[in-house]
PDB file of C-alpha atoms and ligand atoms in Angstrom:
ATOM      1  CA  MET A  47      -0.134   0.076  -0.126  1.00 50.00           C
ATOM      2  CA  PRO A  48       1.448   3.389  -0.986  1.00 53.00           C
ATOM      3  CA  SER A  49       2.614   5.303   2.006  1.00 73.00           C
ATOM      4  CA  LYS A  50       2.102   8.843   0.724  1.00 91.00           C
ATOM      5  CA  ASN A  51       0.294  11.319   2.906  1.00 96.00           C
ATOM      6  CA  PHE A  52      -3.216  12.251   2.027  1.00 97.00           C
ATOM      7  CA  ALA A  53      -5.459  15.007   3.624  1.00 98.00           C
ATOM      8  CA  PHE A  54      -8.426  13.916   5.963  1.00 98.00           C
ATOM      9  CA  ALA A  55     -11.380  15.418   7.570  1.00 98.00           C
ATOM     10  CA  ALA A  56     -13.180  13.468  10.294  1.00 98.00           C
ATOM     11  CA  THR A  57     -16.351  14.399  11.793  1.00 98.00           C
ATOM     12  CA  THR A  58     -16.862  13.891  15.917  1.00 98.00           C
ATOM     13  CA  VAL A  59     -19.141  14.816  18.603  1.00 96.00           C
ATOM     14  CA  TYR A  60     -19.472  18.848  18.998  1.00 96.00           C
ATOM     15  CA  GLY A  61     -17.692  19.690  22.015  1.00 96.00           C
ATOM     16  CA  PHE A  62     -15.195  16.547  22.080  1.00 97.00           C
ATOM     17  CA  GLU A  63     -13.296  17.804  19.354  1.00 98.00           C
ATOM     18  CA  ASP A  64     -10.040  17.660  21.410  1.00 98.00           C
ATOM     19  CA  LEU A  65     -10.523  14.282  22.547  1.00 98.00           C
ATOM     20  CA  ALA A  66     -11.328  13.110  19.253  1.00 98.00           C
ATOM     21  CA  ALA A  67      -8.023  14.802  17.818  1.00 98.00           C
ATOM     22  CA  LEU A  68      -6.027  12.748  20.513  1.00 98.00           C
ATOM     23  CA  GLU A  69      -7.529   9.598  19.597  1.00 98.00           C
ATOM     24  CA  VAL A  70      -6.426  10.189  15.864  1.00 98.00           C
ATOM     25  CA  GLU A  71      -3.034  11.018  17.063  1.00 98.00           C
ATOM     26  CA  GLN A  72      -2.682   7.810  19.242  1.00 98.00           C
ATOM     27  CA  LEU A  73      -4.272   5.558  16.237  1.00 98.00           C
ATOM     28  CA  LEU A  74      -2.319   6.903  13.780  1.00 98.00           C
ATOM     29  CA  GLY A  75       0.687   8.963  15.146  1.00 98.00           C
ATOM     30  CA  VAL A  76      -0.168  12.153  13.085  1.00 98.00           C
ATOM     31  CA  LYS A  77      -1.111  15.515  14.666  1.00 98.00           C
ATOM     32  CA  ALA A  78      -4.737  16.406  13.887  1.00 98.00           C
ATOM     33  CA  GLU A  79      -6.267  19.770  14.105  1.00 98.00           C
ATOM     34  CA  PRO A  80      -9.757  19.963  15.772  1.00 98.00           C
ATOM     35  CA  SER A  81     -12.329  22.673  14.322  1.00 97.00           C
ATOM     36  CA  ILE A  82     -15.802  22.628  14.954  1.00 97.00           C
ATOM     37  CA  GLY A  83     -17.562  18.965  15.000  1.00 97.00           C
ATOM     38  CA  LYS A  84     -14.607  17.730  12.939  1.00 98.00           C
ATOM     39  CA  LEU A  85     -10.871  17.344  12.681  1.00 98.00           C
ATOM     40  CA  PHE A  86      -8.305  17.520   9.875  1.00 98.00           C
ATOM     41  CA  PHE A  87      -5.139  15.650   9.479  1.00 98.00           C
ATOM     42  CA  LYS A  88      -2.530  14.039   6.992  1.00 98.00           C
ATOM     43  CA  ALA A  89      -2.106  10.228   6.860  1.00 98.00           C
ATOM     44  CA  PRO A  90      -1.293   7.225   4.702  1.00 97.00           C
ATOM     45  CA  LEU A  91      -4.440   6.013   2.917  1.00 97.00           C
ATOM     46  CA  SER A  92      -4.233   3.026   5.252  1.00 97.00           C
ATOM     47  CA  ALA A  93      -5.868   5.789   7.919  1.00 98.00           C
ATOM     48  CA  ILE A  94      -9.110   4.742   6.302  1.00 98.00           C
ATOM     49  CA  TYR A  95      -9.099   1.286   7.539  1.00 98.00           C
ATOM     50  CA  LYS A  96      -7.260   2.181  10.890  1.00 98.00           C
ATOM     51  CA  LEU A  97      -9.723   4.949  11.746  1.00 98.00           C
ATOM     52  CA  ASN A  98     -13.165   3.144  10.434  1.00 98.00           C
ATOM     53  CA  ILE A  99     -12.211  -0.065  12.307  1.00 98.00           C
ATOM     54  CA  GLU A 100     -10.458   1.281  15.699  1.00 98.00           C
ATOM     55  CA  ALA A 101     -11.729   4.909  16.157  1.00 98.00           C
ATOM     56  CA  ARG A 102     -14.544   5.082  19.011  1.00 98.00           C
ATOM     57  CA  LEU A 103     -14.862   9.016  18.960  1.00 98.00           C
ATOM     58  CA  LEU A 104     -15.483   9.504  15.045  1.00 98.00           C
ATOM     59  CA  HIS A 105     -18.577   9.723  13.298  1.00 98.00           C
ATOM     60  CA  LYS A 106     -17.101   9.791   9.367  1.00 98.00           C
ATOM     61  CA  VAL A 107     -13.864   9.649   8.172  1.00 98.00           C
ATOM     62  CA  ILE A 108     -13.329  11.607   4.895  1.00 98.00           C
ATOM     63  CA  LEU A 109     -10.835  11.789   1.989  1.00 98.00           C
ATOM     64  CA  LEU A 110     -10.465  15.331   1.611  1.00 98.00           C
ATOM     65  CA  LEU A 111     -10.356  16.763  -2.207  1.00 98.00           C
ATOM     66  CA  TRP A 112     -10.618  20.422  -1.240  1.00 98.00           C
ATOM     67  CA  ARG A 113     -10.524  22.831   1.475  1.00 98.00           C
ATOM     68  CA  GLY A 114     -10.665  26.463   1.431  1.00 98.00           C
ATOM     69  CA  GLU A 115     -12.552  29.597   1.736  1.00 98.00           C
ATOM     70  CA  VAL A 116     -15.387  30.493  -0.796  1.00 98.00           C
ATOM     71  CA  CYS A 117     -17.595  33.451  -0.894  1.00 96.00           C
ATOM     72  CA  SER A 118     -20.339  32.235  -3.334  1.00 98.00           C
ATOM     73  CA  LEU A 119     -21.822  29.351  -5.220  1.00 98.00           C
ATOM     74  CA  GLU A 120     -19.484  29.984  -8.172  1.00 98.00           C
ATOM     75  CA  GLU A 121     -16.201  29.995  -6.237  1.00 98.00           C
ATOM     76  CA  ILE A 122     -17.809  26.424  -4.859  1.00 98.00           C
ATOM     77  CA  TYR A 123     -18.304  25.237  -8.036  1.00 98.00           C
ATOM     78  CA  LYS A 124     -14.933  26.441  -9.140  1.00 98.00           C
ATOM     79  CA  ALA A 125     -13.214  24.673  -6.451  1.00 98.00           C
ATOM     80  CA  ALA A 126     -15.188  21.232  -6.965  1.00 98.00           C
ATOM     81  CA  ARG A 127     -14.270  21.748 -10.770  1.00 98.00           C
ATOM     82  CA  GLN A 128     -10.761  21.837  -9.994  1.00 97.00           C
ATOM     83  CA  VAL A 129     -10.345  18.273  -8.346  1.00 97.00           C
ATOM     84  CA  ASP A 130      -9.471  15.282 -10.571  1.00 95.00           C
ATOM     85  CA  TYR A 131     -11.962  12.654  -9.830  1.00 97.00           C
ATOM     86  CA  ALA A 132     -10.629  10.115 -12.225  1.00 95.00           C
ATOM     87  CA  SER A 133      -8.259   8.773  -9.453  1.00 91.00           C
ATOM     88  CA  PHE A 134     -11.282   8.111  -7.196  1.00 96.00           C
ATOM     89  CA  LEU A 135     -14.233   7.052  -9.268  1.00 97.00           C
ATOM     90  CA  ALA A 136     -14.414   4.469 -12.064  1.00 97.00           C
ATOM     91  CA  PRO A 137     -16.099   5.353 -15.362  1.00 98.00           C
ATOM     92  CA  LYS A 138     -19.043   3.293 -14.214  1.00 97.00           C
ATOM     93  CA  GLN A 139     -19.236   3.987 -10.724  1.00 98.00           C
ATOM     94  CA  SER A 140     -22.343   6.568  -9.674  1.00 98.00           C
ATOM     95  CA  PHE A 141     -22.294   9.032  -7.235  1.00 98.00           C
ATOM     96  CA  ALA A 142     -24.013  11.540  -4.745  1.00 98.00           C
ATOM     97  CA  VAL A 143     -23.126  14.660  -3.044  1.00 98.00           C
ATOM     98  CA  ARG A 144     -24.512  15.353   0.268  1.00 98.00           C
ATOM     99  CA  ALA A 145     -23.968  18.985   1.473  1.00 98.00           C
ATOM    100  CA  ASP A 146     -23.942  20.675   5.100  1.00 98.00           C
ATOM    101  CA  ARG A 147     -24.271  24.403   5.697  1.00 98.00           C
ATOM    102  CA  PHE A 148     -23.975  26.229   8.702  1.00 98.00           C
ATOM    103  CA  GLY A 149     -24.222  30.126   8.792  1.00 98.00           C
ATOM    104  CA  THR A 150     -25.819  32.581   6.392  1.00 98.00           C
ATOM    105  CA  HIS A 151     -25.791  32.340   3.019  1.00 98.00           C
ATOM    106  CA  PRO A 152     -27.759  33.306  -0.044  1.00 98.00           C
ATOM    107  CA  PHE A 153     -28.331  29.723  -0.975  1.00 98.00           C
ATOM    108  CA  THR A 154     -29.281  26.022   0.579  1.00 98.00           C
ATOM    109  CA  SER A 155     -27.421  23.305   1.167  1.00 98.00           C
ATOM    110  CA  MET A 156     -29.503  21.359  -1.834  1.00 98.00           C
ATOM    111  CA  ASP A 157     -27.683  24.219  -4.149  1.00 98.00           C
ATOM    112  CA  ILE A 158     -24.264  23.618  -2.656  1.00 98.00           C
ATOM    113  CA  ALA A 159     -24.848  19.909  -3.621  1.00 98.00           C
ATOM    114  CA  ALA A 160     -26.189  20.811  -7.091  1.00 98.00           C
ATOM    115  CA  ALA A 161     -22.975  23.007  -7.832  1.00 98.00           C
ATOM    116  CA  VAL A 162     -20.633  20.400  -6.633  1.00 98.00           C
ATOM    117  CA  GLY A 163     -22.651  17.550  -8.455  1.00 98.00           C
ATOM    118  CA  GLN A 164     -22.222  19.322 -11.700  1.00 98.00           C
ATOM    119  CA  ALA A 165     -18.311  20.230 -11.111  1.00 98.00           C
ATOM    120  CA  VAL A 166     -17.975  16.484 -10.556  1.00 98.00           C
ATOM    121  CA  ILE A 167     -19.674  15.549 -13.783  1.00 98.00           C
ATOM    122  CA  ASP A 168     -17.905  18.444 -15.686  1.00 98.00           C
ATOM    123  CA  SER A 169     -14.424  17.536 -14.356  1.00 98.00           C
ATOM    124  CA  TYR A 170     -14.616  14.063 -14.815  1.00 98.00           C
ATOM    125  CA  ARG A 171     -15.970  14.535 -18.234  1.00 98.00           C
ATOM    126  CA  SER A 172     -13.337  16.774 -19.316  1.00 97.00           C
ATOM    127  CA  SER A 173     -10.661  14.501 -18.188  1.00 96.00           C
ATOM    128  CA  THR A 174     -11.949  10.700 -19.370  1.00 97.00           C
ATOM    129  CA  GLY A 175     -14.686  11.496 -21.882  1.00 97.00           C
ATOM    130  CA  VAL A 176     -17.379   9.865 -19.620  1.00 98.00           C
ATOM    131  CA  ARG A 177     -20.239  11.230 -17.639  1.00 98.00           C
ATOM    132  CA  LEU A 178     -20.769  10.072 -14.312  1.00 98.00           C
ATOM    133  CA  LYS A 179     -24.227   8.700 -13.239  1.00 98.00           C
ATOM    134  CA  VAL A 180     -26.010  10.278 -10.294  1.00 98.00           C
ATOM    135  CA  ASN A 181     -27.662   7.785  -7.819  1.00 98.00           C
ATOM    136  CA  LEU A 182     -28.954   9.735  -4.944  1.00 97.00           C
ATOM    137  CA  ASP A 183     -30.131   6.733  -3.233  1.00 97.00           C
ATOM    138  CA  ASN A 184     -27.401   4.041  -3.394  1.00 96.00           C
ATOM    139  CA  PRO A 185     -24.387   5.880  -4.743  1.00 98.00           C
ATOM    140  CA  ASP A 186     -21.233   3.986  -5.365  1.00 98.00           C
ATOM    141  CA  VAL A 187     -19.461   6.862  -3.885  1.00 98.00           C
ATOM    142  CA  GLU A 188     -20.725   9.587  -1.656  1.00 98.00           C
ATOM    143  CA  ILE A 189     -19.049  13.074  -1.859  1.00 98.00           C
ATOM    144  CA  LEU A 190     -19.666  14.930   1.339  1.00 98.00           C
ATOM    145  CA  CYS A 191     -19.067  18.641   1.545  1.00 98.00           C
ATOM    146  CA  GLN A 192     -19.506  21.095   4.018  1.00 98.00           C
ATOM    147  CA  LEU A 193     -19.729  25.064   4.061  1.00 98.00           C
ATOM    148  CA  ARG A 194     -19.435  26.815   7.524  1.00 98.00           C
ATOM    149  CA  ASP A 195     -19.375  30.668   7.042  1.00 98.00           C
ATOM    150  CA  ARG A 196     -16.655  30.813   4.370  1.00 98.00           C
ATOM    151  CA  ASP A 197     -14.632  27.578   5.123  1.00 98.00           C
ATOM    152  CA  PHE A 198     -15.596  25.116   2.659  1.00 98.00           C
ATOM    153  CA  PHE A 199     -14.348  21.174   2.279  1.00 98.00           C
ATOM    154  CA  LEU A 200     -15.308  18.292  -0.068  1.00 98.00           C
ATOM    155  CA  GLY A 201     -14.209  14.921   0.094  1.00 98.00           C
ATOM    156  CA  ILE A 202     -15.193  11.375   0.173  1.00 98.00           C
ATOM    157  CA  ASN A 203     -16.944   9.437   2.556  1.00 98.00           C
ATOM    158  CA  THR A 204     -15.116   6.384   3.372  1.00 98.00           C
ATOM    159  CA  THR A 205     -17.180   5.314   6.322  1.00 98.00           C
ATOM    160  CA  GLY A 206     -20.881   5.138   5.202  1.00 97.00           C
ATOM    161  CA  GLU A 207     -23.193   5.179   7.734  1.00 97.00           C
ATOM    162  CA  SER A 208     -21.950   7.202  11.070  1.00 98.00           C
ATOM    163  CA  LEU A 209     -19.669   5.172  13.079  1.00 98.00           C
ATOM    164  CA  HIS A 210     -21.583   5.925  16.141  1.00 97.00           C
ATOM    165  CA  LYS A 211     -23.873   3.197  15.194  1.00 96.00           C
ATOM    166  CA  ARG A 212     -21.997   0.546  16.667  1.00 95.00           C
ATOM    167  CA  ASN A 213     -24.157  -2.381  15.289  1.00 94.00           C
ATOM    168  CA  TYR A 214     -24.167  -4.416  18.485  1.00 96.00           C
ATOM    169  CA  ARG A 215     -27.480  -2.766  19.637  1.00 96.00           C
ATOM    170  CA  VAL A 216     -30.491  -5.274  19.307  1.00 97.00           C
ATOM    171  CA  TYR A 217     -32.472  -3.178  21.752  1.00 97.00           C
ATOM    172  CA  ASP A 218     -33.375   0.508  21.202  1.00 96.00           C
ATOM    173  CA  HIS A 219     -33.908   2.488  24.494  1.00 97.00           C
ATOM    174  CA  PRO A 220     -35.882   5.275  24.183  1.00 97.00           C
ATOM    175  CA  ALA A 221     -33.316   8.057  25.473  1.00 97.00           C
ATOM    176  CA  ALA A 222     -30.261   5.728  24.653  1.00 96.00           C
ATOM    177  CA  LEU A 223     -26.846   7.858  24.795  1.00 97.00           C
ATOM    178  CA  SER A 224     -24.796   7.720  21.775  1.00 97.00           C
ATOM    179  CA  SER A 225     -21.784   5.711  21.927  1.00 98.00           C
ATOM    180  CA  THR A 226     -19.367   8.080  20.872  1.00 98.00           C
ATOM    181  CA  ILE A 227     -20.670  10.685  23.635  1.00 98.00           C
ATOM    182  CA  ALA A 228     -20.659   7.552  26.175  1.00 98.00           C
ATOM    183  CA  THR A 229     -17.109   6.844  25.049  1.00 98.00           C
ATOM    184  CA  ALA A 230     -16.047  10.713  25.582  1.00 98.00           C
ATOM    185  CA  LEU A 231     -17.857  10.459  29.075  1.00 97.00           C
ATOM    186  CA  ILE A 232     -15.837   7.576  29.819  1.00 98.00           C
ATOM    187  CA  LYS A 233     -12.457   8.946  29.318  1.00 97.00           C
ATOM    188  CA  LEU A 234     -13.001  12.436  30.639  1.00 96.00           C
ATOM    189  CA  SER A 235     -13.965  10.698  33.913  1.00 96.00           C
ATOM    190  CA  GLY A 236     -10.380   9.590  33.848  1.00 96.00           C
ATOM    191  CA  TRP A 237     -11.965   5.840  35.024  1.00 97.00           C
ATOM    192  CA  SER A 238      -9.207   3.133  35.635  1.00 93.00           C
ATOM    193  CA  GLU A 239     -10.377  -0.468  34.364  1.00 92.00           C
ATOM    194  CA  ARG A 240      -9.346  -1.244  37.814  1.00 92.00           C
ATOM    195  CA  HIS A 241     -12.070   0.403  39.635  1.00 96.00           C
ATOM    196  CA  LEU A 242     -15.973  -0.075  39.661  1.00 97.00           C
ATOM    197  CA  LEU A 243     -17.902   1.729  37.166  1.00 98.00           C
ATOM    198  CA  MET A 244     -21.445   1.790  38.042  1.00 98.00           C
ATOM    199  CA  ASP A 245     -24.189   3.430  36.005  1.00 98.00           C
ATOM    200  CA  PRO A 246     -26.944   3.776  38.204  1.00 98.00           C
ATOM    201  CA  MET A 247     -29.508   4.857  35.319  1.00 98.00           C
ATOM    202  CA  CYS A 248     -28.017   2.698  32.926  1.00 98.00           C
ATOM    203  CA  GLY A 249     -30.908   2.311  30.564  1.00 98.00           C
ATOM    204  CA  GLY A 250     -29.909   0.229  27.648  1.00 98.00           C
ATOM    205  CA  GLY A 251     -26.410  -0.169  28.542  1.00 98.00           C
ATOM    206  CA  THR A 252     -24.344   1.985  26.101  1.00 98.00           C
ATOM    207  CA  VAL A 253     -22.008   3.440  28.875  1.00 98.00           C
ATOM    208  CA  LEU A 254     -21.385  -0.102  30.245  1.00 98.00           C
ATOM    209  CA  ILE A 255     -20.967  -1.982  27.126  1.00 98.00           C
ATOM    210  CA  GLU A 256     -18.719   0.947  25.824  1.00 98.00           C
ATOM    211  CA  ALA A 257     -16.449   0.989  28.919  1.00 98.00           C
ATOM    212  CA  ALA A 258     -16.334  -2.851  28.701  1.00 98.00           C
ATOM    213  CA  LEU A 259     -15.283  -2.674  25.092  1.00 98.00           C
ATOM    214  CA  LEU A 260     -12.830   0.138  25.794  1.00 97.00           C
ATOM    215  CA  ALA A 261     -11.101  -1.848  28.689  1.00 97.00           C
ATOM    216  CA  ARG A 262     -10.920  -5.052  26.433  1.00 97.00           C
ATOM    217  CA  ARG A 263      -9.510  -3.182  23.391  1.00 97.00           C
ATOM    218  CA  THR A 264     -12.123  -4.419  21.462  1.00 98.00           C
ATOM    219  CA  PRO A 265     -12.448  -2.515  18.345  1.00 98.00           C
ATOM    220  CA  PRO A 266     -15.884  -1.293  17.419  1.00 97.00           C
ATOM    221  CA  GLY A 267     -15.226  -2.254  13.918  1.00 97.00           C
ATOM    222  CA  LYS A 268     -15.734  -5.933  15.105  1.00 97.00           C
ATOM    223  CA  PHE A 269     -19.483  -5.410  14.759  1.00 96.00           C
ATOM    224  CA  LYS A 270     -19.813  -3.234  11.590  1.00 96.00           C
ATOM    225  CA  LYS A 271     -20.517  -5.557   8.479  1.00 93.00           C
ATOM    226  CA  SER A 272     -20.112  -2.697   5.725  1.00 95.00           C
ATOM    227  CA  TYR A 273     -18.062   0.513   5.047  1.00 98.00           C
ATOM    228  CA  ALA A 274     -18.679   2.789   2.137  1.00 98.00           C
ATOM    229  CA  TYR A 275     -14.873   1.932   1.264  1.00 98.00           C
ATOM    230  CA  PHE A 276     -15.827  -1.730   0.294  1.00 98.00           C
ATOM    231  CA  LYS A 277     -16.939   0.051  -3.009  1.00 97.00           C
ATOM    232  CA  LEU A 278     -14.141   2.706  -3.429  1.00 97.00           C
ATOM    233  CA  VAL A 279     -11.625   1.701  -6.341  1.00 96.00           C
ATOM    234  CA  PHE A 280      -8.440   2.829  -4.119  1.00 95.00           C
ATOM    235  CA  THR A 281      -9.262   0.431  -1.157  1.00 97.00           C
ATOM    236  CA  SER A 282      -9.154  -3.640  -1.194  1.00 97.00           C
ATOM    237  CA  LEU A 283     -11.130  -5.886   1.030  1.00 97.00           C
ATOM    238  CA  GLU A 284      -7.898  -7.870   1.753  1.00 97.00           C
ATOM    239  CA  ASP A 285      -6.142  -5.005   3.224  1.00 98.00           C
ATOM    240  CA  HIS A 286      -9.668  -4.285   5.176  1.00 98.00           C
ATOM    241  CA  GLN A 287      -9.671  -7.939   6.452  1.00 98.00           C
ATOM    242  CA  ALA A 288      -5.939  -7.535   7.368  1.00 98.00           C
ATOM    243  CA  PHE A 289      -6.667  -4.566   9.557  1.00 98.00           C
ATOM    244  CA  LEU A 290      -9.405  -5.774  11.122  1.00 98.00           C
ATOM    245  CA  LYS A 291      -7.520  -9.239  11.987  1.00 98.00           C
ATOM    246  CA  ASN A 292      -4.706  -7.050  13.556  1.00 97.00           C
ATOM    247  CA  ALA A 293      -7.182  -4.866  15.347  1.00 97.00           C
ATOM    248  CA  LEU A 294      -8.828  -7.869  16.764  1.00 97.00           C
ATOM    249  CA  LYS A 295      -5.865  -9.347  18.149  1.00 96.00           C
ATOM    250  CA  ASN A 296      -5.379  -6.799  20.577  1.00 91.00           C
ATOM    251  CA  SER A 297      -8.682  -7.425  22.210  1.00 94.00           C
ATOM    252  CA  GLN A 298      -8.221  -9.225  25.578  1.00 93.00           C
ATOM    253  CA  GLN A 299     -11.439 -11.039  27.356  1.00 90.00           C
ATOM    254  CA  ARG A 300     -10.341  -9.685  30.674  1.00 93.00           C
ATOM    255  CA  GLU A 301     -12.637  -9.005  33.820  1.00 95.00           C
ATOM    256  CA  VAL A 302     -14.005  -5.571  34.054  1.00 97.00           C
ATOM    257  CA  PRO A 303     -15.797  -4.523  36.951  1.00 97.00           C
ATOM    258  CA  LEU A 304     -19.233  -2.877  35.656  1.00 98.00           C
ATOM    259  CA  LEU A 305     -22.513  -2.212  37.287  1.00 98.00           C
ATOM    260  CA  GLY A 306     -25.810  -1.277  35.572  1.00 98.00           C
ATOM    261  CA  ILE A 307     -28.928  -0.163  37.696  1.00 98.00           C
ATOM    262  CA  ASP A 308     -32.253   0.891  36.170  1.00 98.00           C
ATOM    263  CA  LYS A 309     -35.593   1.632  37.557  1.00 98.00           C
ATOM    264  CA  SER A 310     -37.004  -0.209  34.527  1.00 98.00           C
ATOM    265  CA  ALA A 311     -36.674  -3.964  34.579  1.00 98.00           C
ATOM    266  CA  GLU A 312     -37.834  -3.559  30.697  1.00 98.00           C
ATOM    267  CA  TYR A 313     -34.833  -1.568  30.319  1.00 98.00           C
ATOM    268  CA  LEU A 314     -32.670  -3.783  32.482  1.00 98.00           C
ATOM    269  CA  GLN A 315     -33.595  -6.760  30.105  1.00 98.00           C
ATOM    270  CA  GLY A 316     -32.927  -4.616  26.836  1.00 98.00           C
ATOM    271  CA  ALA A 317     -29.411  -3.671  28.181  1.00 98.00           C
ATOM    272  CA  ARG A 318     -28.869  -7.101  29.088  1.00 98.00           C
ATOM    273  CA  ALA A 319     -29.674  -7.946  25.172  1.00 98.00           C
ATOM    274  CA  ASN A 320     -27.373  -5.567  24.269  1.00 98.00           C
ATOM    275  CA  ALA A 321     -24.469  -6.688  26.415  1.00 98.00           C
ATOM    276  CA  SER A 322     -24.845 -10.059  25.208  1.00 98.00           C
ATOM    277  CA  SER A 323     -24.891  -8.959  21.618  1.00 98.00           C
ATOM    278  CA  ALA A 324     -21.750  -7.091  22.112  1.00 98.00           C
ATOM    279  CA  GLU A 325     -20.015 -10.112  23.717  1.00 97.00           C
ATOM    280  CA  VAL A 326     -19.762  -8.391  27.090  1.00 98.00           C
ATOM    281  CA  SER A 327     -22.329  -9.854  29.467  1.00 97.00           C
ATOM    282  CA  ASP A 328     -19.754 -11.724  31.266  1.00 97.00           C
ATOM    283  CA  THR A 329     -18.715  -8.879  32.884  1.00 97.00           C
ATOM    284  CA  ILE A 330     -21.207  -6.322  33.258  1.00 97.00           C
TER     285      ILE A 330
HETATM  286  C1  SAM B 127     -31.142   8.632  29.554  1.00 91.54           C
HETATM  287  S1  SAM B 127     -31.356   7.054  29.981  1.00 91.54           S
HETATM  288  C2  SAM B 127     -29.639   6.665  30.482  1.00 91.54           C
HETATM  289  C3  SAM B 127     -29.119   6.071  29.063  1.00 91.54           C
HETATM  290  C4  SAM B 127     -27.761   5.074  29.766  1.00 91.54           C
HETATM  291  N1  SAM B 127     -26.992   5.672  30.877  1.00 91.54           N
HETATM  292  C5  SAM B 127     -26.979   4.862  28.386  1.00 91.54           C
HETATM  293  O1  SAM B 127     -25.668   4.456  28.757  1.00 91.54           O
HETATM  294  O2  SAM B 127     -27.496   5.038  27.217  1.00 91.54           O
HETATM  295  C6  SAM B 127     -32.027   7.577  31.559  1.00 91.54           C
HETATM  296  C7  SAM B 127     -32.424   6.211  32.528  1.00 91.54           C
HETATM  297  O3  SAM B 127     -32.605   6.569  33.848  1.00 91.54           O
HETATM  298  C8  SAM B 127     -33.505   5.661  34.163  1.00 91.54           C
HETATM  299  N2  SAM B 127     -33.741   6.282  35.555  1.00 91.54           N
HETATM  300  C9  SAM B 127     -34.461   7.522  35.798  1.00 91.54           C
HETATM  301  N3  SAM B 127     -34.865   7.695  37.283  1.00 91.54           N
HETATM  302  C10 SAM B 127     -34.390   6.529  37.535  1.00 91.54           C
HETATM  303  C11 SAM B 127     -34.275   6.322  39.137  1.00 91.54           C
HETATM  304  N4  SAM B 127     -34.688   7.001  39.987  1.00 91.54           N
HETATM  305  N5  SAM B 127     -33.503   5.515  39.377  1.00 91.54           N
HETATM  306  C12 SAM B 127     -33.058   4.686  38.459  1.00 91.54           C
HETATM  307  N6  SAM B 127     -33.256   4.668  37.207  1.00 91.54           N
HETATM  308  C13 SAM B 127     -33.314   5.831  36.669  1.00 91.54           C
HETATM  309  C14 SAM B 127     -34.257   5.730  33.425  1.00 91.54           C
HETATM  310  O4  SAM B 127     -35.511   4.297  33.318  1.00 91.54           O
HETATM  311  C15 SAM B 127     -34.087   5.660  32.076  1.00 91.54           C
HETATM  312  O5  SAM B 127     -33.755   4.122  31.665  1.00 91.54           O
END
């Protein structure tokens, strides 16, 4: 796998960007620049596997294609038009653009998505002669872009559905804590695995399950069945399997002191089902 560095963005929980930057630094050994609800960093392409499989605080890992300041929809089109998409999309692949916008602008996020979509088509056609297909429901490649005031970036979603959906959850508590927030709280609490962690209002058990997985070094990727990068032309299933196998090697079936209480028997039953699905019921 080439070790050249690429620019990345990763989205995370608002307010926990510093903690997420630390996680990226620990996993990849590179400095990450925290921003609002996201981070920026440079890393080899292998970061796609490592972060998607092992990160506990990230939501989406994005391979950055353009980042800078823009003042208008025309500048957004120009920025997106400059990118050479031929290295990232095969001629037969379909794509969709999803845009987020924060701040006051005389256009909507739908307008941004349309401008970027047109720029992708125009750029690809001029370098390859092929008109890429758009598929808004089930694209092969999802291009994410975000405009916050004047700051704009666009890139390829390597994750797919947000990593905070851990896939072990078989019972949906009506007020379940997000897995990434639960992990951030555990880390901020300074909890050491040798001490009892008790959640007196454990609901569906997110805090306890995340604490067990963290203490056992079990990668969240153990439970995730598919990633957007499975469809990307510059990643491979063999590399994914090698990274997953390596991450699972560090997992230890150790005893972790965890206790959950809830006033609702139904919620406790749900928490037990989630813990069993996450293969940690032996220690909660
Ligand atoms: C927001 S949920 C907790 C989420 C949970 N900590 C997690 O990790 O996902 C709040 C829970 O507190 C429980 N609860 C509320 N009052 C309680 C009380 N007095 N004693 C025990 N549990 C209580 C509710 O039944 C509910 O399941």
